[in-house]
XYZ file of C-alpha atoms in Angstrom:
554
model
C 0.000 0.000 0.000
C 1.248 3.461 -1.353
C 0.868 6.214 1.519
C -0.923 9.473 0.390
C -2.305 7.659 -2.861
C -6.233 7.594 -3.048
C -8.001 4.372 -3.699
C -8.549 4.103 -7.785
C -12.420 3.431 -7.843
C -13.347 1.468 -10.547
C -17.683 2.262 -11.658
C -18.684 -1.345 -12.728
C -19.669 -1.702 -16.640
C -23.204 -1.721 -17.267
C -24.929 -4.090 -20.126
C -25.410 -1.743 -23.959
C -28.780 -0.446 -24.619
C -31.313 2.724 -24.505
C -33.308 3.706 -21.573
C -37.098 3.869 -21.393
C -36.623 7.885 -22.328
C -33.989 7.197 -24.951
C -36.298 5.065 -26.603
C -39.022 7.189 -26.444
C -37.325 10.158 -27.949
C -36.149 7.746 -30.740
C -39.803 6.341 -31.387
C -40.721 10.194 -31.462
C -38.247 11.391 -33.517
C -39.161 9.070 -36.307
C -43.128 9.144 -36.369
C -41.858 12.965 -36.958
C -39.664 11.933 -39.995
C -42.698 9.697 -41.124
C -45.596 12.154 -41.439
C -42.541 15.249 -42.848
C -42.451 12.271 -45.479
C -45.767 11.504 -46.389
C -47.218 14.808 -47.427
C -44.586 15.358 -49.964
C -44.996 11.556 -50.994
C -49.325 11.996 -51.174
C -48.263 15.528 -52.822
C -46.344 14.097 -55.513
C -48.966 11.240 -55.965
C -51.780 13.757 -56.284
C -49.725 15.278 -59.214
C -48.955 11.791 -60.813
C -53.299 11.461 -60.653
C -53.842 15.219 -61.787
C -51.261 14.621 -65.102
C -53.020 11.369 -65.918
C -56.249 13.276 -65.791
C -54.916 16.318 -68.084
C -53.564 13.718 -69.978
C -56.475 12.028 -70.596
C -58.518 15.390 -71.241
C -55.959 16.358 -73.958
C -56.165 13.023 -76.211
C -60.553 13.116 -75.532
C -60.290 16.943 -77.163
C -57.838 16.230 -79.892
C -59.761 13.001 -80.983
C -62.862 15.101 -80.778
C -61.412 17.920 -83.173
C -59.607 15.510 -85.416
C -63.102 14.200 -86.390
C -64.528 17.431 -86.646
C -62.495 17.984 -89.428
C -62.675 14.904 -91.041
C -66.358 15.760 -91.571
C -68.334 17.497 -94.455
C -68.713 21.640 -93.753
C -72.176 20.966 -93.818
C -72.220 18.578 -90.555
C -70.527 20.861 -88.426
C -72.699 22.385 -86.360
C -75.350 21.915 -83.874
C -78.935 21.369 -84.338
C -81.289 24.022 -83.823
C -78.322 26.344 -83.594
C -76.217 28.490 -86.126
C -74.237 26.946 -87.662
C -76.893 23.791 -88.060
C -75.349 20.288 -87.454
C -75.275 17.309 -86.746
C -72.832 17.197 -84.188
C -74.447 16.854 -80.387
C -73.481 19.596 -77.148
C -73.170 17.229 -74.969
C -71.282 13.843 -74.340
C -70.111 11.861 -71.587
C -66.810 9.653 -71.831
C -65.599 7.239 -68.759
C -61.985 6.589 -69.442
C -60.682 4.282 -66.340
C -63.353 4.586 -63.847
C -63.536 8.479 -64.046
C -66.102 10.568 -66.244
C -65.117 13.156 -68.791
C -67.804 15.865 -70.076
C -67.455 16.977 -73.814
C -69.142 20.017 -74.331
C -69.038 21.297 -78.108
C -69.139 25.329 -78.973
C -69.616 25.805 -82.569
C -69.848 29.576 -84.196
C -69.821 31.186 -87.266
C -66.014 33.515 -87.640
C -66.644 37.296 -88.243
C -68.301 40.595 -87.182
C -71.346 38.833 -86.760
C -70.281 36.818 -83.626
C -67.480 39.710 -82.720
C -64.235 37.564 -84.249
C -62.203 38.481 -86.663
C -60.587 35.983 -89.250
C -58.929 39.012 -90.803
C -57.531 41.944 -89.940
C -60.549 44.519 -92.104
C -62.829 42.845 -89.581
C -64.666 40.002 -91.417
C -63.512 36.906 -93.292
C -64.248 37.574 -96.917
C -63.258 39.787 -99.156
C -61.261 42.740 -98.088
C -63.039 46.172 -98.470
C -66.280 44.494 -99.097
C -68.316 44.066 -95.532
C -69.631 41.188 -94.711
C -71.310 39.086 -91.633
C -68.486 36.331 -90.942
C -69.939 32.875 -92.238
C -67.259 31.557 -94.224
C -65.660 30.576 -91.139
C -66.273 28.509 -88.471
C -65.157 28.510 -84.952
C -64.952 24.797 -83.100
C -64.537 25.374 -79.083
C -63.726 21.791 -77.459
C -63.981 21.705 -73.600
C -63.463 18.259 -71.633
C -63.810 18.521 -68.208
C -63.226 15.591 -65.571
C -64.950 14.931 -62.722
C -63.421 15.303 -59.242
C -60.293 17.235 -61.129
C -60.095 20.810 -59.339
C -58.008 23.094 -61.714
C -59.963 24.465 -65.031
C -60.928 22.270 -67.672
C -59.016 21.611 -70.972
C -60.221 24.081 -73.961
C -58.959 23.608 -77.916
C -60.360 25.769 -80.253
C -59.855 24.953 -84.380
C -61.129 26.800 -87.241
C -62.790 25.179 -90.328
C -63.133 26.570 -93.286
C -65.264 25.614 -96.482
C -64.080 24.098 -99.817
C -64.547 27.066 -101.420
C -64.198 30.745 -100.029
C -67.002 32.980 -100.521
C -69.710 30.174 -101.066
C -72.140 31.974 -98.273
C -72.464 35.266 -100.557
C -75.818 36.610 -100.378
C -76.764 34.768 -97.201
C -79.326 36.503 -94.674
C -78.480 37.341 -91.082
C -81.028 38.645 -88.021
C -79.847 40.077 -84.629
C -81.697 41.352 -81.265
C -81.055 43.943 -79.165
C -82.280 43.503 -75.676
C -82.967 46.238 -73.650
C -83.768 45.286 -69.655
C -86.374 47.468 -68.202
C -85.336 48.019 -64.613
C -86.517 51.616 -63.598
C -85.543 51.317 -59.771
C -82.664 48.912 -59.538
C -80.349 46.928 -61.933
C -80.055 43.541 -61.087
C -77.231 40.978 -61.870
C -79.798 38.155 -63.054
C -78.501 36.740 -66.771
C -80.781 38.117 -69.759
C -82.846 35.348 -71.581
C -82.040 33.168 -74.166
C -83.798 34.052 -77.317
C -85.114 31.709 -80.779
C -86.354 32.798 -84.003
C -89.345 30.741 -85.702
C -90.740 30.479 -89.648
C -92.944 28.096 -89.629
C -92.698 24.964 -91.004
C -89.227 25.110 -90.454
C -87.734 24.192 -87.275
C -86.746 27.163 -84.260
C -83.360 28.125 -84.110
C -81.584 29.040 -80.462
C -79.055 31.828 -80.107
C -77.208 29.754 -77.755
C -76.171 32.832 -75.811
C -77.343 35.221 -72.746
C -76.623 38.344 -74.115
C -77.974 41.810 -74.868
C -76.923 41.100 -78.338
C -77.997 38.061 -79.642
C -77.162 37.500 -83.694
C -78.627 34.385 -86.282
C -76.009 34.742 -88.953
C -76.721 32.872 -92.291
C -80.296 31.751 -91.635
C -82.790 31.233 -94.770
C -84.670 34.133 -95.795
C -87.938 34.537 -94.480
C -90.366 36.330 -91.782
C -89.366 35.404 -88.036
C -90.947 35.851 -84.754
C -88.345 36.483 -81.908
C -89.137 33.712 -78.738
C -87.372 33.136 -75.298
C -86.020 30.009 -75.576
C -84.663 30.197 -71.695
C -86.390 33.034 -70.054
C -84.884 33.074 -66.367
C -87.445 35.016 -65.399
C -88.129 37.174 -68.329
C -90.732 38.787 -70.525
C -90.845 40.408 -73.403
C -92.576 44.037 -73.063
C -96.771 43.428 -74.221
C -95.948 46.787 -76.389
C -93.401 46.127 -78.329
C -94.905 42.776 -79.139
C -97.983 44.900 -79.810
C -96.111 47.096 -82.332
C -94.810 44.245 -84.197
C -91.265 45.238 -82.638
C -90.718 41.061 -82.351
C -91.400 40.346 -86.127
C -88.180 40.297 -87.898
C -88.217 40.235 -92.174
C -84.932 38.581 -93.291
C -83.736 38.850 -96.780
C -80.627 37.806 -98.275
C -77.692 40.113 -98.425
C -78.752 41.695 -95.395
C -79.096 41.953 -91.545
C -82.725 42.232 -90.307
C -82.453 44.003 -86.780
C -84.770 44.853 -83.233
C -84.772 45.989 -79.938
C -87.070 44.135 -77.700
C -87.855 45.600 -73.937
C -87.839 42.812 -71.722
C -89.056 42.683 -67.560
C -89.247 40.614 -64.988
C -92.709 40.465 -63.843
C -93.530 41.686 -60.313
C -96.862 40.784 -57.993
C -98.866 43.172 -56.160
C -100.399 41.482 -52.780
C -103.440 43.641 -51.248
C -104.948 43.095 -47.468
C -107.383 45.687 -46.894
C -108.343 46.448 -43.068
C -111.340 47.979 -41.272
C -109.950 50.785 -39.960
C -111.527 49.938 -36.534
C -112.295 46.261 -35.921
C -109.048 45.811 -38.226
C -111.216 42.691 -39.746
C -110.920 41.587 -43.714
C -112.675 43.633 -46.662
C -113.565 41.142 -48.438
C -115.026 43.494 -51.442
C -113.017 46.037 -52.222
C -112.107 46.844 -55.516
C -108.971 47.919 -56.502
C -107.576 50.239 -59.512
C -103.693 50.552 -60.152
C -102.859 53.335 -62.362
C -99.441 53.040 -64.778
C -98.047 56.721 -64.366
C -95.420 56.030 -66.636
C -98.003 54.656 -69.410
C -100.865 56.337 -68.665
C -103.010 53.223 -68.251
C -105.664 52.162 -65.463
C -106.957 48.654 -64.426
C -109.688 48.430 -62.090
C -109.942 44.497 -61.139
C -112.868 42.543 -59.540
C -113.841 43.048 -55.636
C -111.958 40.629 -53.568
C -109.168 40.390 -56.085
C -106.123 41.669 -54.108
C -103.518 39.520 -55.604
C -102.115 41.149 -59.218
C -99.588 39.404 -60.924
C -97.564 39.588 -64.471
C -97.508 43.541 -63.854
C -94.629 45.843 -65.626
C -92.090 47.322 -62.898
C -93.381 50.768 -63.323
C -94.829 53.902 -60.533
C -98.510 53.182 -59.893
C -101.427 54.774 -58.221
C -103.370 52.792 -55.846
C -106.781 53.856 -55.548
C -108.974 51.239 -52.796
C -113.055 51.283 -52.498
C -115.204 49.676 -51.198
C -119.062 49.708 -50.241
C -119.937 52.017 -46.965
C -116.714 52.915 -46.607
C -114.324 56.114 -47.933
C -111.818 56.336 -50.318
C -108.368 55.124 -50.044
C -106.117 56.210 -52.543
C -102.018 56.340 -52.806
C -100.492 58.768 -55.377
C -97.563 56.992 -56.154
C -96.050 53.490 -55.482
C -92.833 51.844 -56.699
C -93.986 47.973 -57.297
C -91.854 46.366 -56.711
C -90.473 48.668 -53.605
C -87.509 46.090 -53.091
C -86.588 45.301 -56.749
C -85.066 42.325 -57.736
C -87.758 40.642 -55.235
C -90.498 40.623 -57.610
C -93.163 40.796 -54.730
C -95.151 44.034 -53.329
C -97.318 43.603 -50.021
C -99.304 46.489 -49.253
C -102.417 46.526 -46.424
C -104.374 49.194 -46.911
C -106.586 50.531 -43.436
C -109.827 52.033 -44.826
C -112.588 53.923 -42.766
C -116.608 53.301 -42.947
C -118.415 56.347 -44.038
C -119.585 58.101 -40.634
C -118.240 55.926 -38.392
C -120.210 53.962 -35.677
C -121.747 55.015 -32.050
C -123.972 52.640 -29.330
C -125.028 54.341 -26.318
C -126.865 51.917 -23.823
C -129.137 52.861 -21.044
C -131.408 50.696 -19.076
C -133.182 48.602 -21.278
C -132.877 49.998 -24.054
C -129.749 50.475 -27.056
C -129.254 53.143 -29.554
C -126.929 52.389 -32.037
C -125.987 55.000 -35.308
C -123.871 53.679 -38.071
C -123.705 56.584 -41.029
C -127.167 57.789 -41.986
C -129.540 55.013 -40.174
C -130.463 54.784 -36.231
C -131.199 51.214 -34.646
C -133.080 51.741 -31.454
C -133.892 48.336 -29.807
C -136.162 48.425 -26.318
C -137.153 45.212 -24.743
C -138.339 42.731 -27.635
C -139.045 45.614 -30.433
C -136.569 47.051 -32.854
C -136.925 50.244 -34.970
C -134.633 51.157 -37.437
C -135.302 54.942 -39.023
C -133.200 55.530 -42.428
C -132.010 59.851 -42.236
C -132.405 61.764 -45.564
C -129.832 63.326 -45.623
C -125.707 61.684 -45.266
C -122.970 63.306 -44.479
C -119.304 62.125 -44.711
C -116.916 63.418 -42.776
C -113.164 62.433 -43.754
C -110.538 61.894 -41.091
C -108.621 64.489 -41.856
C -108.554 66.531 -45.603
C -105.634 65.519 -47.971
C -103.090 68.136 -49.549
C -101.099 67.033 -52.849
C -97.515 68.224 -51.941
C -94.908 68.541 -54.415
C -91.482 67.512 -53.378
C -88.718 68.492 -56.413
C -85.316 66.678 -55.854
C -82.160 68.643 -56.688
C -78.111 67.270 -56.440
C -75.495 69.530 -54.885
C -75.146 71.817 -58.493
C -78.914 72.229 -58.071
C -79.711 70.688 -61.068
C -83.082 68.877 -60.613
C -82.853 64.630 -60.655
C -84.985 62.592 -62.604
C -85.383 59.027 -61.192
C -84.129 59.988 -57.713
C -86.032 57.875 -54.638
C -88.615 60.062 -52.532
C -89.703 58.326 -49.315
C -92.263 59.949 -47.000
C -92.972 58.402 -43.764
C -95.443 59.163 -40.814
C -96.293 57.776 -36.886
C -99.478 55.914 -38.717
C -100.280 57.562 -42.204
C -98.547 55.828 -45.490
C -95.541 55.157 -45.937
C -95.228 56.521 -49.505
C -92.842 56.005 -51.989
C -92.158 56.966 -55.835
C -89.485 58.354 -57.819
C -89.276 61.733 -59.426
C -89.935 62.737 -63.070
C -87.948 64.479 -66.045
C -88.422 68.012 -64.063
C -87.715 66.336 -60.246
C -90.772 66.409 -59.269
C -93.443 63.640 -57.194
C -96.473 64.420 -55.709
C -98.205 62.646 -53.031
C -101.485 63.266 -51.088
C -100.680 63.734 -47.062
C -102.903 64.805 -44.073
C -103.734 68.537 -43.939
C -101.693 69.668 -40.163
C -99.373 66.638 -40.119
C -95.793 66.244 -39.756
C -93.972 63.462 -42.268
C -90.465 62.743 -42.765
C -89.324 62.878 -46.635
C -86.085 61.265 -47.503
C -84.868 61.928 -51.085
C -81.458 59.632 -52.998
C -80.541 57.404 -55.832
C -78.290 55.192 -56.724
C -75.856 57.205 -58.663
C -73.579 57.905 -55.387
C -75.315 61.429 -53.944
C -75.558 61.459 -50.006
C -79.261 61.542 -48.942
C -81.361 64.421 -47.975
C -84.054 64.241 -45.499
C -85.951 67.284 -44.487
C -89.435 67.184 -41.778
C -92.628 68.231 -44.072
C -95.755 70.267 -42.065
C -98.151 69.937 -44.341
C -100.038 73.029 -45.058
C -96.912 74.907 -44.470
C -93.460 75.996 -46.282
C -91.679 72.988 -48.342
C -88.212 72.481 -48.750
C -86.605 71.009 -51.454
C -85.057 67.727 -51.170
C -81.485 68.666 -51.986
C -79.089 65.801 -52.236
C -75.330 65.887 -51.156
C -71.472 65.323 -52.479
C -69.803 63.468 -49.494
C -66.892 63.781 -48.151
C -63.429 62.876 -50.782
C -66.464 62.193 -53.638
C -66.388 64.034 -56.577
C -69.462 65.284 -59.319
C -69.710 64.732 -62.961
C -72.969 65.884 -65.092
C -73.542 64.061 -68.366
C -75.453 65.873 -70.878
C -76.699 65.285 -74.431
C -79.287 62.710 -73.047
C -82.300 63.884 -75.193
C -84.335 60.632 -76.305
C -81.351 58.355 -74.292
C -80.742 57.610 -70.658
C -77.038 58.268 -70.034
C -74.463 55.843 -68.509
C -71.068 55.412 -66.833
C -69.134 52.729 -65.446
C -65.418 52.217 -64.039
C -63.653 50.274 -66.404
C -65.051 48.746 -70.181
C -65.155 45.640 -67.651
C -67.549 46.446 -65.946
C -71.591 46.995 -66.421
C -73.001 50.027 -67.519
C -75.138 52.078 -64.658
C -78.126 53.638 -66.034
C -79.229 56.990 -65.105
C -82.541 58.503 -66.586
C -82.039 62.313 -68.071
C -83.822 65.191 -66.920
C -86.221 67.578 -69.196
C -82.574 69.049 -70.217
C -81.066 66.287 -71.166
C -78.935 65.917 -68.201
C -77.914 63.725 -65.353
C -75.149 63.461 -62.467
C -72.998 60.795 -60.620
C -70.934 61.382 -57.516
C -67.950 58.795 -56.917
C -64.338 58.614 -56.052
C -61.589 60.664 -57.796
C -60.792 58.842 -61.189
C -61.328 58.102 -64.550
C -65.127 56.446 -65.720
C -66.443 55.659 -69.218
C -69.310 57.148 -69.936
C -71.888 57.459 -72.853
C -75.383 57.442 -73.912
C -77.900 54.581 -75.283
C -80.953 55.937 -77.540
C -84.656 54.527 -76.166
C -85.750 53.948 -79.394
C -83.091 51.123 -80.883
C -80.627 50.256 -77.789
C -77.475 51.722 -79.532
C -74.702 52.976 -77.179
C -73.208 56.107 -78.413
C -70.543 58.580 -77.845
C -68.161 56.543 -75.519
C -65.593 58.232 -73.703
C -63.425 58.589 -70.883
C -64.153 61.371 -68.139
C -61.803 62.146 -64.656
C -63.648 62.641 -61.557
C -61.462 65.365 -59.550
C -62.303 65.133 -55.183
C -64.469 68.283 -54.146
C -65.222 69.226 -57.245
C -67.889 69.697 -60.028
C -67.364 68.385 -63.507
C -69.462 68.174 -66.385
C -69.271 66.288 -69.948
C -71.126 66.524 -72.508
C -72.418 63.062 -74.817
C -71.969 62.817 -78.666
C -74.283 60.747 -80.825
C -77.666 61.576 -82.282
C -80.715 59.284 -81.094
C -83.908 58.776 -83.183
C-alpha cells in the first residue's frame, strides 16, 4: 500500500442499450420523420393522378377535333343552332373509372359573332363588308370529374371548300334592352329563338344583350325566349310588331325588344276599426309612366304579371271612404319581384252605441237602430254626411343634387307615426307628388343610386316645403352628363364592368358622384338600344365636372 495515494475506484460496466426515455425520444423522432415524409410523398402522388387526368382530357379533345375535321362543312354544327349540325353539345366519356364531359361550342367567324378571321374585320373579301360565315369557330372543352383546376379548352377553325360560297346569305340580330326603372339587377338576360314556320326554331345559344342568327334562310321570323330566367318580353313592343323580324338575303334584319321581370302586387285591406278583412273592395292601379288604369274585380287583391313601373293605388269599397295612394314603386324592393301592401280604410260616418237601461241606440252613417225590450226600430235619415278623417293636400317635393340641377329618377320616401308610408321616384323636371294629411308632420327622404348622399328634411303639411337637396360626401367628386335627349345616359369604371343607367332630366342631363378617377361614360338611344358617344371622363375630389355626350338618337 502506497501512503498518500487515493483508492482508484473502478464504476462497474453496465450491459449496452437505450433507456425507457432514450427510446421514447427515438420512437418520437421518427413518427416525426414519417408524417414530414408523407405529405410530400401523397403531394407528388396527387400530381402523378392530376397529369393522368390532363392527360387524358388532352387526347378526348384532340380526338374530338380531329373528327370534326374529317367531316363534311355541312355537318358541323349543332342542331337548332347556327351553324346547323349534326354534331351533339353534350357527351359523356368514362376513361378508367372516371367521367369526362365533352361540351361542343360551334360559331360562325366574323363581325357577326365579334371575331375576326382578318384583320378589315370580317372573313371575306377585303373592303367588301360582310357578316363572318365563311368561317367557323370549333370550341372543345373536356372537363373531368373530381379534377379541381380548369378544364381543358382547344379551339380549331374550319373553313369551307370554297371561299365565298355563303355570298348573299341573310343574317337577323336582337337587341335587348332590360327594363329596370328602380334597380339593376345581376340576373342573366334570356335566351332568345327565331321561328318560320314549317321550319324548325333556331336558339341563339347565348345570354346576351346582343344576340345575332347569322346565315339563316330568308324569311319572316318571330323572336321567342327560348330560356327566359325570369323574363318577358314588353306586351308593347310585341304589340307594335317590334318582335317580327323580315330577313332577306344580303342583309341583316335588326330589333330591340324591352324585356321585364314580372312583379306581384299582394293587397290586405283592413277595417280601420275592428281591423277585420274587406272582403269586397275593388282595386284600380294606375301606370303613371303609361298612362293606363286597371280596375280588377272586388276581392281580387292579388295582381300578378304587372310591368315594374310607378302606380297609383286607388282602394273602395261599399260604406266605406276612399283610399287612394299617389304613387307606389312595385316592386319597392326590386329584384324581389313581390309588393305587399295593407291598406286601413274607414266606414263612411263611423259607428256610435249608447246603452241605457233597457234599451240600445246604435248609429252607423245615416240610419239609427233603437232596440227596447223585444221591439226594434230602425229609421233611415235623408240626408248623409261624410266626414273624412282628416282633408288631404297634394304636396310637391322636387329633388335637386349639390349643383342644383333637378334629378330625374331619384327615390322620394315619406314616412309618418301611422299615415302611409309613400314612396315613388321623381320625373324628367324632379318632381313627385303625393297626397298627405292637412296639419301633419312626415319625414321625406330623397337619394338614388348614382352615389349622392341623402337628404331628409321634416314636411308640415299646409306649411313651407323644402326642397329635397341631395349631397357630395366627403373625398367624392361630381360629374354631369349631358346630351341625353331621347337616351338615358351611362357610366361605369372600367369597359369591364356593367353600364349604370341613369334617366335624363327635361334638359337632357344627369349626375354621378364617386371617387376621384377616370369612368367611361356614354349614352344609349330609347328607341333602338345603340350605345353612343363613348368616352373617358376624370372625376377630380371636391369638385364639379361636367361632360357633354356625342351621338344623335332617333
Amino acid at each position: 500500500m502506497v501512503s498518500g495515494t487515493a483508492k482508484s475506484r473502478v464504476r462497474p460496466r453496465l450491459e449496452d442499450g437505450f433507456t425507457i426515455i432514450e427510446a421514447l425520444v427515438a420512437v418520437t423522432i421518427l413518427a416525426i420523420a414519417i408524417v414530414l415524409s408523407t405529405r410530400p410523398v401523397m403531394t407528388a402522388l396527387q400530381a402523378v393522378s392530376d397529369s393522368r387526368v390532363i392527360s387524358v382530357s388532352e387526347n378526348l379533345a384532340q380526338a374530338e377535333i380531329e373528327v370534326i375535321h374529317s367531316l363534311n362543312y355541312d355537318q358541323i354544327g349543332l342542331p337548332g343552332r347556327t351553324p346547323g349540325g349534326s354534331l351533339v353539345e353534350y357527351r359523356e366519356i368514362t376513361v378508367s373509372g372516371r367521367r369526362y364531359v365533352l361540351d361542343l361550342d360551334i360559331q360562325y367567324a366574323g363581325s357577326a359573332t365579334g371575331l375576326s378571321v382578318i384583320p378589315q374585320g370580317g372573313d371575306g373579301v377585303e373592303g367588301s363588308f360582310d357578316f363572318g360565315v365563311d368561317y367557323k369557330v370549333v370550341k372543345v372543352t373536356v372537363t373531368a370529374d373530381g379534377r379541381e383546376s380548369d378544364p381543358i379548352v382547344m379551339e380549331t377553325i374550319i373553313a369551307p371548300s370554297r371561299i365565298g360560297q355563303h355570298e348573299g346569305i341573310a343574317n337577323a340580330r336582337v337587341y335587348l334592352a332590360a327594363h329596370e326603372p328602380f334597380a339593376v339587377s345581376n340576373f342573366d338576360l334570356p335566351k332568345l329563338k327565331i321561328h318560320a314556320p314549317p321550319a324548325a326554331e333556331i336558339r341563339s345559344g347565348v345570354s346576351a344583350d346582343e344576340q345575332a342568327w347569322p346565315a339563316i334562310p330568308p324569311a319572316t321570323y318571330t323572336v321567342l325566349v327560348d330560356d327566359a330566367n325570369g323574363w318577358i318580353i314588353h306586351s308593347d313592343d310585341i304589340i307594335n310588331g317590334l318582335d317580327q323580324l323580315v330577313v332577306v338575303a344580303g342583309s341583316i334584319a335588326e330589333t330591340t325588344l324591352r324585356v321585364y321581370r314580372p312583379a306581384t302586387f299582394e293587397l290586405e285591406v283592413l277595417d280601420s276599426i275592428s281591423l277585420q278583412p274587406v272582403v269586397d273592395a275593388s282595386l284600380t292601379l294606375t301606370n303613371l309612366d303609361l298612362e293606363t288604369s286597371v280596375a280588377y274585380l272586388p276581392g281580387e287583391y292579388t295582381i300578378t304579371g304587372l310591368l315594374p313601373e310607378t302606380y297609383g293605388v286607388l282602394v273602395t269599397a261599399p260604406g266605406y271612404l276612399d283610399w287612394s295612394l299617389v304613387s307606389l314603386n312595385i316592386p319597392a324592393a326590386y329584384p324581389d319581384p313581390t309588393h305587399q301592401l295593407t291598406v286601413y280604410i274607414e266606414a263612411i260616418g263611423g259607428s256610435t252605441t249608447t246603452t241605457t237601461g233597457g234599451s240600445t241606440t246604435t248609429t252607423t252613417g245615416g240610419s239609427t237602430t233603437t232596440t227596447t225590450g223585444g221591439s226594434t226600430t230602425t229609421t233611415s235619415s235623408t240626408t248623409t254626411t261624410t266626414v273624412p278623417p282628416g282633408n288631404r293636400i297634394a304636396v310637391e317635393f322636387t329633388v335637386i343634387d349639390n349643383w342644383n340641377m333637378v334629378v330625374a329618377g331619384a327615390y322620394v320616401d315619406v314616412t309618418h307615426a301611422s299615415d302611409g308610408p309613400f314612396s315613388g321616384i321623381t320625373d324628367a323636371y324632379g318632381r313627385i307628388t303625393f297626397n298627405l294629411l292637412d296639419g301633419e308632420q312626415y319625414t321625406a327622404v330623397g337619394s338614388t343610386d348614382w352615389g349622392h348622399g341623402p337628404d331628409s328634411d321634416p314636411v308640415n303639411v299646409g306649411g313651407w316645403i323644402d326642397q329635397l337637396e341631395l349631397s357630395r360626401p366627403s373625398g367624392k367628386g361630381t360629374m354631369t352628363l349631358s346630351g341625353g335627349t331621347d337616351a338615358e345616359l351611362l357610366y361605369r369604371a372600367s369597359s369591364s364592368n356593367p353600364w349604370t343607367v341613369m334617366p335624363a332630366n327635361f334638359e337632357g342631363k344627369a349626375s354621378f358622384v364617386d371617387s376621384a378617377g377616370w369612368f367611361e361614360v356614354a349614352k344609349r338611344c330609347l328607341g333602338n338600344g345603340e350605345v353612343e358617344g363613348i368616352k373617358s371622363v376624370k372625376i377630380k375630389s371636391g369638385s364639379n365636372r361636367s361632360a357633354p355626350i356625342s351621338g344623335w338618337c332617333p
